[in-house]
mmCIF file of C-alpha atoms in Angstrom:
data_model
loop_
_atom_site.group_PDB
_atom_site.id
_atom_site.type_symbol
_atom_site.label_atom_id
_atom_site.label_comp_id
_atom_site.label_asym_id
_atom_site.label_seq_id
_atom_site.Cartn_x
_atom_site.Cartn_y
_atom_site.Cartn_z
ATOM 1 C CA UNK D 1 0.000 0.000 0.000
ATOM 2 C CA UNK D 2 1.083 3.531 -0.622
ATOM 3 C CA UNK D 3 2.248 5.616 2.313
ATOM 4 C CA UNK D 4 3.808 9.010 2.904
ATOM 5 C CA UNK D 5 6.229 9.787 5.720
ATOM 6 C CA UNK D 6 7.026 13.242 6.983
ATOM 7 C CA UNK D 7 10.043 13.161 9.193
ATOM 8 C CA UNK D 8 9.400 16.091 11.455
ATOM 9 C CA UNK D 9 6.314 16.576 13.554
ATOM 10 C CA UNK D 10 7.118 20.110 14.714
ATOM 11 C CA UNK D 11 9.820 22.445 13.484
ATOM 12 C CA UNK D 12 10.636 25.724 15.206
ATOM 13 C CA UNK D 13 12.732 28.300 13.370
ATOM 14 C CA UNK D 14 13.639 31.929 13.700
ATOM 15 C CA UNK D 15 12.824 34.332 10.894
ATOM 16 C CA UNK D 16 15.335 34.276 8.037
ATOM 17 C CA UNK D 17 16.393 30.719 8.816
ATOM 18 C CA UNK D 18 16.383 28.184 6.001
ATOM 19 C CA UNK D 19 13.758 25.466 5.922
ATOM 20 C CA UNK D 20 13.775 21.921 4.695
ATOM 21 C CA UNK D 21 10.891 19.571 5.418
ATOM 22 C CA UNK D 22 11.353 15.936 4.555
ATOM 23 C CA UNK D 23 8.855 13.784 2.703
ATOM 24 C CA UNK D 24 9.286 10.194 1.579
ATOM 25 C CA UNK D 25 6.720 8.011 -0.101
ATOM 26 C CA UNK D 26 6.445 4.326 -0.739
ATOM 27 C CA UNK D 27 5.055 3.323 -4.089
ATOM 28 C CA UNK D 28 6.760 1.442 -6.863
ATOM 29 C CA UNK D 29 5.075 3.145 -9.776
ATOM 30 C CA UNK D 30 4.779 6.640 -11.182
ATOM 31 C CA UNK D 31 3.367 9.267 -8.881
ATOM 32 C CA UNK D 32 2.166 12.833 -8.733
ATOM 33 C CA UNK D 33 3.488 14.714 -5.709
ATOM 34 C CA UNK D 34 2.050 17.648 -3.798
ATOM 35 C CA UNK D 35 2.728 19.920 -0.876
ATOM 36 C CA UNK D 36 -0.278 21.515 0.761
ATOM 37 C CA UNK D 37 -0.207 24.159 3.477
ATOM 38 C CA UNK D 38 -2.782 24.937 6.135
ATOM 39 C CA UNK D 39 -2.424 28.329 7.771
ATOM 40 C CA UNK D 40 -4.044 28.776 11.203
ATOM 41 C CA UNK D 41 -7.812 28.904 10.830
ATOM 42 C CA UNK D 42 -7.710 28.360 7.077
ATOM 43 C CA UNK D 43 -8.297 25.419 4.786
ATOM 44 C CA UNK D 44 -5.734 23.363 2.909
ATOM 45 C CA UNK D 45 -4.107 25.207 0.023
ATOM 46 C CA UNK D 46 -1.829 23.906 -2.671
ATOM 47 C CA UNK D 47 1.761 25.071 -2.273
ATOM 48 C CA UNK D 48 3.281 23.261 -5.236
ATOM 49 C CA UNK D 49 3.034 20.066 -7.268
ATOM 50 C CA UNK D 50 5.130 17.766 -9.397
ATOM 51 C CA UNK D 51 3.679 15.737 -12.235
ATOM 52 C CA UNK D 52 6.610 15.301 -14.612
ATOM 53 C CA UNK D 53 9.551 17.157 -16.144
ATOM 54 C CA UNK D 54 12.016 19.259 -14.173
ATOM 55 C CA UNK D 55 12.325 17.612 -10.755
ATOM 56 C CA UNK D 56 12.867 20.983 -9.105
ATOM 57 C CA UNK D 57 9.498 22.683 -8.824
ATOM 58 C CA UNK D 58 8.763 26.150 -7.591
ATOM 59 C CA UNK D 59 5.607 27.066 -5.755
ATOM 60 C CA UNK D 60 4.008 30.063 -4.179
ATOM 61 C CA UNK D 61 5.635 32.298 -1.565
ATOM 62 C CA UNK D 62 9.193 31.297 -2.409
ATOM 63 C CA UNK D 63 8.819 27.588 -1.678
ATOM 64 C CA UNK D 64 10.382 24.925 -3.834
ATOM 65 C CA UNK D 65 10.619 21.148 -3.733
ATOM 66 C CA UNK D 66 12.892 18.617 -5.355
ATOM 67 C CA UNK D 67 11.736 15.207 -6.525
ATOM 68 C CA UNK D 68 14.490 12.599 -6.173
ATOM 69 C CA UNK D 69 13.124 9.435 -7.691
ATOM 70 C CA UNK D 70 15.940 7.187 -6.455
ATOM 71 C CA UNK D 71 15.248 8.250 -2.893
ATOM 72 C CA UNK D 72 11.448 8.333 -3.184
ATOM 73 C CA UNK D 73 11.662 11.820 -1.727
ATOM 74 C CA UNK D 74 10.005 15.173 -2.328
ATOM 75 C CA UNK D 75 11.490 17.563 0.212
ATOM 76 C CA UNK D 76 10.187 21.077 0.636
ATOM 77 C CA UNK D 77 12.599 23.987 0.963
ATOM 78 C CA UNK D 78 12.616 27.718 1.510
ATOM 79 C CA UNK D 79 15.839 29.697 1.844
ATOM 80 C CA UNK D 80 14.508 32.266 4.311
ATOM 81 C CA UNK D 81 11.305 31.772 6.310
ATOM 82 C CA UNK D 82 9.021 34.505 7.557
ATOM 83 C CA UNK D 83 6.729 34.647 10.560
ATOM 84 C CA UNK D 84 3.791 34.372 8.111
ATOM 85 C CA UNK D 85 5.003 30.894 7.083
ATOM 86 C CA UNK D 86 3.813 29.548 10.418
ATOM 87 C CA UNK D 87 1.443 26.779 9.357
ATOM 88 C CA UNK D 88 1.066 23.040 8.998
ATOM 89 C CA UNK D 89 2.559 21.484 5.885
ATOM 90 C CA UNK D 90 1.331 18.259 4.317
ATOM 91 C CA UNK D 91 3.031 16.162 1.684
ATOM 92 C CA UNK D 92 0.703 14.085 -0.499
ATOM 93 C CA UNK D 93 0.948 11.630 -3.372
ATOM 94 C CA UNK D 94 -1.370 10.004 -5.860
ATOM 95 C CA UNK D 95 -0.416 7.242 -8.178
ATOM 96 C CA UNK D 96 -0.455 7.264 -11.949
ATOM 97 C CA UNK D 97 -1.602 3.903 -13.232
ATOM 98 C CA UNK D 98 -2.130 2.645 -16.736
ATOM 99 C CA UNK D 99 -5.465 4.352 -16.903
ATOM 100 C CA UNK D 100 -4.067 7.667 -15.761
ATOM 101 C CA UNK D 101 -3.985 9.152 -12.305
ATOM 102 C CA UNK D 102 -5.837 7.488 -9.520
ATOM 103 C CA UNK D 103 -8.275 9.646 -7.645
ATOM 104 C CA UNK D 104 -7.310 9.795 -4.065
ATOM 105 C CA UNK D 105 -4.438 11.580 -2.400
ATOM 106 C CA UNK D 106 -2.390 9.850 0.275
ATOM 107 C CA UNK D 107 -1.226 12.375 2.852
ATOM 108 C CA UNK D 108 1.571 12.384 5.376
ATOM 109 C CA UNK D 109 0.815 13.248 8.986
ATOM 110 C CA UNK D 110 1.950 16.819 8.496
ATOM 111 C CA UNK D 111 4.683 19.012 9.912
ATOM 112 C CA UNK D 112 3.873 22.014 12.064
ATOM 113 C CA UNK D 113 6.178 24.927 11.386
ATOM 114 C CA UNK D 114 6.469 27.670 13.961
ATOM 115 C CA UNK D 115 8.495 30.721 12.962
ATOM 116 C CA UNK D 116 9.606 32.995 15.781
ATOM 117 C CA UNK D 117 9.686 36.700 14.883
ATOM 118 C CA UNK L 1 -15.993 33.349 -3.552
ATOM 119 C CA UNK L 2 -16.063 30.476 -6.032
ATOM 120 C CA UNK L 3 -14.108 27.971 -3.949
ATOM 121 C CA UNK L 4 -15.317 24.739 -2.432
ATOM 122 C CA UNK L 5 -17.904 25.339 0.273
ATOM 123 C CA UNK L 6 -19.054 23.013 3.033
ATOM 124 C CA UNK L 7 -21.984 23.160 5.405
ATOM 125 C CA UNK L 8 -22.314 23.126 8.281
ATOM 126 C CA UNK L 9 -18.892 24.198 9.512
ATOM 127 C CA UNK L 10 -19.459 22.624 12.897
ATOM 128 C CA UNK L 11 -21.795 19.878 14.062
ATOM 129 C CA UNK L 12 -22.242 18.553 17.561
ATOM 130 C CA UNK L 13 -24.393 15.492 17.939
ATOM 131 C CA UNK L 14 -25.141 12.750 20.402
ATOM 132 C CA UNK L 15 -24.003 9.216 19.852
ATOM 133 C CA UNK L 16 -26.518 7.256 17.811
ATOM 134 C CA UNK L 17 -27.867 10.232 15.881
ATOM 135 C CA UNK L 18 -27.617 10.626 12.110
ATOM 136 C CA UNK L 19 -25.813 13.574 10.543
ATOM 137 C CA UNK L 20 -25.530 14.874 7.002
ATOM 138 C CA UNK L 21 -22.918 17.186 5.554
ATOM 139 C CA UNK L 22 -23.019 19.052 2.290
ATOM 140 C CA UNK L 23 -20.258 19.999 -0.123
ATOM 141 C CA UNK L 24 -20.549 22.372 -3.061
ATOM 142 C CA UNK L 25 -17.571 21.962 -5.385
ATOM 143 C CA UNK L 26 -16.060 24.531 -7.682
ATOM 144 C CA UNK L 27 -18.404 24.790 -10.633
ATOM 145 C CA UNK L 28 -17.362 22.755 -13.667
ATOM 146 C CA UNK L 29 -15.214 20.453 -11.525
ATOM 147 C CA UNK L 30 -16.102 16.894 -12.427
ATOM 148 C CA UNK L 31 -14.402 15.184 -9.530
ATOM 149 C CA UNK L 32 -15.426 15.478 -5.918
ATOM 150 C CA UNK L 33 -13.612 13.869 -2.994
ATOM 151 C CA UNK L 34 -14.343 13.297 0.672
ATOM 152 C CA UNK L 35 -11.582 12.991 3.259
ATOM 153 C CA UNK L 36 -11.518 12.696 7.040
ATOM 154 C CA UNK L 37 -8.898 14.266 9.250
ATOM 155 C CA UNK L 38 -8.327 13.531 12.915
ATOM 156 C CA UNK L 39 -6.014 15.338 15.302
ATOM 157 C CA UNK L 40 -2.364 14.841 14.492
ATOM 158 C CA UNK L 41 -3.059 13.084 11.216
ATOM 159 C CA UNK L 42 -3.187 14.080 7.614
ATOM 160 C CA UNK L 43 -6.434 13.818 5.677
ATOM 161 C CA UNK L 44 -7.513 10.235 4.916
ATOM 162 C CA UNK L 45 -9.398 9.419 1.743
ATOM 163 C CA UNK L 46 -13.001 8.265 2.076
ATOM 164 C CA UNK L 47 -14.559 8.297 -1.391
ATOM 165 C CA UNK L 48 -14.720 10.171 -4.667
ATOM 166 C CA UNK L 49 -17.121 10.888 -7.502
ATOM 167 C CA UNK L 50 -16.676 11.462 -11.185
ATOM 168 C CA UNK L 51 -19.765 13.504 -11.972
ATOM 169 C CA UNK L 52 -22.594 11.563 -10.308
ATOM 170 C CA UNK L 53 -20.803 8.205 -10.265
ATOM 171 C CA UNK L 54 -19.124 7.078 -7.062
ATOM 172 C CA UNK L 55 -15.920 5.509 -8.359
ATOM 173 C CA UNK L 56 -14.040 4.434 -5.268
ATOM 174 C CA UNK L 57 -14.675 3.936 -1.579
ATOM 175 C CA UNK L 58 -12.060 3.506 1.121
ATOM 176 C CA UNK L 59 -12.228 0.709 3.661
ATOM 177 C CA UNK L 60 -12.615 3.548 6.174
ATOM 178 C CA UNK L 61 -16.104 4.093 4.803
ATOM 179 C CA UNK L 62 -18.125 1.694 6.890
ATOM 180 C CA UNK L 63 -21.711 0.738 6.133
ATOM 181 C CA UNK L 64 -22.870 3.594 8.334
ATOM 182 C CA UNK L 65 -21.433 6.091 5.871
ATOM 183 C CA UNK L 66 -23.086 6.940 2.596
ATOM 184 C CA UNK L 67 -22.278 9.598 0.051
ATOM 185 C CA UNK L 68 -24.222 10.858 -2.905
ATOM 186 C CA UNK L 69 -23.728 13.335 -5.667
ATOM 187 C CA UNK L 70 -27.046 13.657 -7.471
ATOM 188 C CA UNK L 71 -26.860 15.386 -10.831
ATOM 189 C CA UNK L 72 -23.080 15.636 -10.498
ATOM 190 C CA UNK L 73 -23.146 18.914 -8.632
ATOM 191 C CA UNK L 74 -23.174 19.130 -4.817
ATOM 192 C CA UNK L 75 -22.533 16.093 -2.674
ATOM 193 C CA UNK L 76 -23.790 14.906 0.691
ATOM 194 C CA UNK L 77 -22.092 12.654 3.197
ATOM 195 C CA UNK L 78 -24.359 10.981 5.727
ATOM 196 C CA UNK L 79 -23.257 9.160 8.836
ATOM 197 C CA UNK L 80 -25.865 6.975 10.496
ATOM 198 C CA UNK L 81 -25.815 5.937 14.140
ATOM 199 C CA UNK L 82 -22.821 8.118 14.899
ATOM 200 C CA UNK L 83 -20.117 6.866 17.249
ATOM 201 C CA UNK L 84 -17.569 8.838 19.253
ATOM 202 C CA UNK L 85 -14.873 7.557 16.907
ATOM 203 C CA UNK L 86 -16.555 9.452 14.079
ATOM 204 C CA UNK L 87 -15.490 12.759 15.631
ATOM 205 C CA UNK L 88 -13.216 14.363 13.072
ATOM 206 C CA UNK L 89 -12.936 17.066 10.456
ATOM 207 C CA UNK L 90 -14.635 16.017 7.231
ATOM 208 C CA UNK L 91 -13.056 17.616 4.201
ATOM 209 C CA UNK L 92 -14.372 17.941 0.694
ATOM 210 C CA UNK L 93 -12.225 18.645 -2.349
ATOM 211 C CA UNK L 94 -12.892 19.000 -6.049
ATOM 212 C CA UNK L 95 -10.815 18.856 -9.180
ATOM 213 C CA UNK L 96 -11.372 19.470 -12.847
ATOM 214 C CA UNK L 97 -10.478 15.959 -13.863
ATOM 215 C CA UNK L 98 -8.310 12.957 -13.298
ATOM 216 C CA UNK L 99 -4.999 13.795 -11.671
ATOM 217 C CA UNK L 100 -5.680 17.512 -11.541
ATOM 218 C CA UNK L 101 -5.071 19.603 -8.467
ATOM 219 C CA UNK L 102 -7.597 19.050 -5.716
ATOM 220 C CA UNK L 103 -8.992 22.185 -4.104
ATOM 221 C CA UNK L 104 -10.184 21.798 -0.553
ATOM 222 C CA UNK L 105 -13.089 23.289 1.315
ATOM 223 C CA UNK L 106 -12.965 24.538 4.917
ATOM 224 C CA UNK L 107 -14.286 21.288 6.314
ATOM 225 C CA UNK L 108 -17.069 20.293 8.690
ATOM 226 C CA UNK L 109 -15.948 19.559 12.238
ATOM 227 C CA UNK L 110 -18.043 16.785 13.765
ATOM 228 C CA UNK L 111 -18.116 16.205 17.507
ATOM 229 C CA UNK L 112 -19.986 13.157 18.745
ATOM 230 C CA UNK L 113 -20.802 13.289 22.449
#
């Protein structure tokens, strides 16, 4: 069965620090990969996605993620975090079978990011 | 606002009661998904629709759960004979088609006393 692992449950950083959140998935086939963010009191929003092509994808608000197929990883990075990045971050995957993409997303447990001003 | 909407936002019920939630997807989105999220976990897939057809159901969706999407527009999720373990945030998402980005609604928080 597919699964997604996020290594850190809670990360605390000071403003301007660099961020890297780990995400690993287990699935032998081709996948689509996503990072979603949930700001306090708001609903899940897409941060960035990878379907194919350049494994380094850029998203909103200066975030980027790199797909490393050999490591089954899709880590999220930001060179300099801001207080407004305080949120919960979820990595998600759905599989691409012969008939195209499967419907459901498999999510990791999430990583809470707290940025101290 | 043309995003995904869900009603009610909060529901408190007593064990054994039935509850129904509604989701209105982004217009023209063919796919509609239901997820459940409990504290400390990511969303877990429950079921999804392609237009009015329910294409897949998770093993999490017990017989007490039923979902419909009449006419391929809004969807309802009903839980019969609620149990305390059903307490969770129920999320709805929609997408234009297969493999496209899923856009999430604000969720309905269910508390079963």
